[in-house]
Amino acid sequence: MSEEILDLTEKLLHYNELFLKNYREGRETGVTQDFHGVIKPFADEVKAMNDKWNKAMKIWLSTANTQYLHLKQIDTTSAHIDQLSVQSFFPETSKSRFLNTHRAIEFILSEVEKEVKK
């Protein structure tokens, strides 16, 4: 179970970096990608991975003794990942909101890695 969680967490961290890359490219060029050709397939791929992670984390948290991770944080992080997978392609997305959400995702995913590796 912990190997699966580590693998999924690392993949979500990679996606989180892709969100930032997509957002920066969109801001620099001002171009919004094609919704059905680029955005939707990417968001669907991220959602599938995110749903697996969320489910695995809920199972793991029910038996793990973690001081700093809670179910509400997992749900919130999942929701943020779903949001950014789409918002990252839109240059008009608020920069401060986007970056704060990006950092929050990164923080929780990093904490998950630390806790699972214990």
C-alpha atoms as a printed R data frame, in Angstrom:
    type eleno elety resid chain resno       x      y       z
1   ATOM     1    CA   MET     A     1   0.000  0.000   0.000
2   ATOM     2    CA   SER     A     2   2.730  2.514   0.911
3   ATOM     3    CA   GLU     A     3   4.614  1.800  -2.314
4   ATOM     4    CA   GLU     A     4   1.481  2.576  -4.311
5   ATOM     5    CA   ILE     A     5   0.921  5.791  -2.345
6   ATOM     6    CA   LEU     A     6   4.536  6.873  -2.869
7   ATOM     7    CA   ASP     A     7   4.268  6.186  -6.592
8   ATOM     8    CA   LEU     A     8   0.975  8.075  -6.955
9   ATOM     9    CA   THR     A     9   2.237 10.956  -4.807
10  ATOM    10    CA   GLU     A    10   5.362 11.326  -6.951
11  ATOM    11    CA   LYS     A    11   3.225 11.340 -10.100
12  ATOM    12    CA   LEU     A    12   0.953 14.010  -8.632
13  ATOM    13    CA   LEU     A    13   3.999 16.098  -7.680
14  ATOM    14    CA   HIS     A    14   5.117 15.817 -11.311
15  ATOM    15    CA   TYR     A    15   1.663 16.903 -12.501
16  ATOM    16    CA   ASN     A    16   1.805 19.828 -10.074
17  ATOM    17    CA   GLU     A    17   5.034 20.960 -11.751
18  ATOM    18    CA   LEU     A    18   3.347 20.580 -15.148
19  ATOM    19    CA   PHE     A    19   0.517 22.813 -13.911
20  ATOM    20    CA   LEU     A    20   3.065 25.526 -13.152
21  ATOM    21    CA   LYS     A    21   4.800 25.045 -16.508
22  ATOM    22    CA   ASN     A    22   1.490 25.219 -18.408
23  ATOM    23    CA   TYR     A    23   0.436 28.297 -16.472
24  ATOM    24    CA   ARG     A    24   3.707 30.141 -17.077
25  ATOM    25    CA   GLU     A    25   3.634 29.305 -20.789
26  ATOM    26    CA   GLY     A    26   0.050 30.527 -21.026
27  ATOM    27    CA   ARG     A    27   0.887 33.766 -19.211
28  ATOM    28    CA   GLU     A    28   3.908 34.416 -21.459
29  ATOM    29    CA   THR     A    29   2.154 33.681 -24.745
30  ATOM    30    CA   GLY     A    30  -1.403 34.674 -23.804
31  ATOM    31    CA   VAL     A    31  -2.634 31.632 -25.720
32  ATOM    32    CA   THR     A    32  -5.369 29.383 -24.331
33  ATOM    33    CA   GLN     A    33  -5.038 25.752 -25.446
34  ATOM    34    CA   ASP     A    34  -7.798 23.865 -27.270
35  ATOM    35    CA   PHE     A    35 -10.250 22.592 -24.654
36  ATOM    36    CA   HIS     A    36 -11.241 19.269 -26.248
37  ATOM    37    CA   GLY     A    37  -7.865 18.547 -27.849
38  ATOM    38    CA   VAL     A    38  -5.498 19.410 -24.995
39  ATOM    39    CA   ILE     A    39  -7.138 20.520 -21.745
40  ATOM    40    CA   LYS     A    40  -9.828 17.855 -21.293
41  ATOM    41    CA   PRO     A    41  -7.578 14.831 -22.047
42  ATOM    42    CA   PHE     A    42  -4.920 16.192 -19.664
43  ATOM    43    CA   ALA     A    43  -7.472 16.940 -16.919
44  ATOM    44    CA   ASP     A    44  -9.021 13.458 -17.329
45  ATOM    45    CA   GLU     A    45  -5.595 11.825 -17.006
46  ATOM    46    CA   VAL     A    46  -4.816 13.834 -13.868
47  ATOM    47    CA   LYS     A    47  -8.269 13.108 -12.402
48  ATOM    48    CA   ALA     A    48  -7.823  9.347 -12.825
49  ATOM    49    CA   MET     A    49  -4.481  9.484 -10.983
50  ATOM    50    CA   ASN     A    50  -5.864 11.872  -8.364
51  ATOM    51    CA   ASP     A    51  -8.880  9.647  -7.648
52  ATOM    52    CA   LYS     A    52  -6.616  6.599  -7.141
53  ATOM    53    CA   TRP     A    53  -4.398  8.626  -4.793
54  ATOM    54    CA   ASN     A    54  -7.373  9.948  -2.810
55  ATOM    55    CA   LYS     A    55  -8.833  6.472  -2.347
56  ATOM    56    CA   ALA     A    56  -5.467  4.943  -1.367
57  ATOM    57    CA   MET     A    57  -4.767  7.780   1.064
58  ATOM    58    CA   LYS     A    58  -8.114  7.358   2.810
59  ATOM    59    CA   ILE     A    59  -7.443  3.653   3.307
60  ATOM    60    CA   TRP     A    60  -3.885  4.315   4.480
61  ATOM    61    CA   LEU     A    61  -4.878  7.145   6.845
62  ATOM    62    CA   SER     A    62  -7.481  4.944   8.526
63  ATOM    63    CA   THR     A    63  -4.694  2.674   9.795
64  ATOM    64    CA   ALA     A    64  -1.665  4.991   9.921
65  ATOM    65    CA   ASN     A    65  -0.787  7.018  12.959
66  ATOM    66    CA   THR     A    66  -0.021 10.428  11.473
67  ATOM    67    CA   GLN     A    67   0.140 13.590  13.482
68  ATOM    68    CA   TYR     A    68   0.020 16.110  10.650
69  ATOM    69    CA   LEU     A    69  -2.157 14.543   7.941
70  ATOM    70    CA   HIS     A    70  -5.943 14.403   8.097
71  ATOM    71    CA   LEU     A    71  -8.742 13.293   5.775
72  ATOM    72    CA   LYS     A    72  -9.931 16.863   5.204
73  ATOM    73    CA   GLN     A    73  -6.471 17.822   3.880
74  ATOM    74    CA   ILE     A    74  -6.532 14.905   1.451
75  ATOM    75    CA   ASP     A    75  -9.954 15.920   0.112
76  ATOM    76    CA   THR     A    76  -8.918 19.569  -0.176
77  ATOM    77    CA   THR     A    77  -5.677 18.680  -1.942
78  ATOM    78    CA   SER     A    78  -7.561 16.436  -4.379
79  ATOM    79    CA   ALA     A    79  -9.994 19.244  -5.152
80  ATOM    80    CA   HIS     A    80  -7.095 21.660  -5.704
81  ATOM    81    CA   ILE     A    81  -5.372 19.217  -8.062
82  ATOM    82    CA   ASP     A    82  -8.571 18.850 -10.105
83  ATOM    83    CA   GLN     A    83  -8.945 22.638 -10.278
84  ATOM    84    CA   LEU     A    84  -5.363 23.379 -11.304
85  ATOM    85    CA   SER     A    85  -5.336 20.661 -13.961
86  ATOM    86    CA   VAL     A    86  -7.793 22.861 -15.859
87  ATOM    87    CA   GLN     A    87  -6.940 26.366 -14.612
88  ATOM    88    CA   SER     A    88  -3.268 25.964 -15.498
89  ATOM    89    CA   PHE     A    89  -4.165 26.346 -19.167
90  ATOM    90    CA   PHE     A    90  -5.937 29.687 -18.747
91  ATOM    91    CA   PRO     A    91  -3.636 32.730 -18.630
92  ATOM    92    CA   GLU     A    92  -6.385 34.869 -17.078
93  ATOM    93    CA   THR     A    93  -6.373 32.759 -13.889
94  ATOM    94    CA   SER     A    94  -5.374 34.863 -10.871
95  ATOM    95    CA   LYS     A    95  -1.607 34.541 -10.433
96  ATOM    96    CA   SER     A    96  -1.545 34.777  -6.632
97  ATOM    97    CA   ARG     A    97  -4.429 32.331  -6.224
98  ATOM    98    CA   PHE     A    98  -2.849 29.888  -8.663
99  ATOM    99    CA   LEU     A    99   0.578 30.040  -6.988
100 ATOM   100    CA   ASN     A   100  -0.869 29.713  -3.481
101 ATOM   101    CA   THR     A   101  -2.880 26.654  -4.506
102 ATOM   102    CA   HIS     A   102   0.175 25.193  -6.251
103 ATOM   103    CA   ARG     A   103   2.250 25.625  -3.085
104 ATOM   104    CA   ALA     A   104  -0.487 24.102  -0.908
105 ATOM   105    CA   ILE     A   105  -0.616 21.011  -3.139
106 ATOM   106    CA   GLU     A   106   3.165 20.706  -3.091
107 ATOM   107    CA   PHE     A   107   3.267 21.024   0.702
108 ATOM   108    CA   ILE     A   108   0.665 18.323   1.382
109 ATOM   109    CA   LEU     A   109   2.123 15.916  -1.200
110 ATOM   110    CA   SER     A   110   5.596 16.405   0.305
111 ATOM   111    CA   GLU     A   111   4.191 15.745   3.780
112 ATOM   112    CA   VAL     A   112   2.548 12.566   2.500
113 ATOM   113    CA   GLU     A   113   5.916 11.411   1.130
114 ATOM   114    CA   LYS     A   114   7.616 12.071   4.469
115 ATOM   115    CA   GLU     A   115   4.919 10.276   6.477
116 ATOM   116    CA   VAL     A   116   4.760  7.231   4.201
117 ATOM   117    CA   LYS     A   117   8.550  6.855   4.217
118 ATOM   118    CA   LYS     A   118   8.637  6.748   8.045
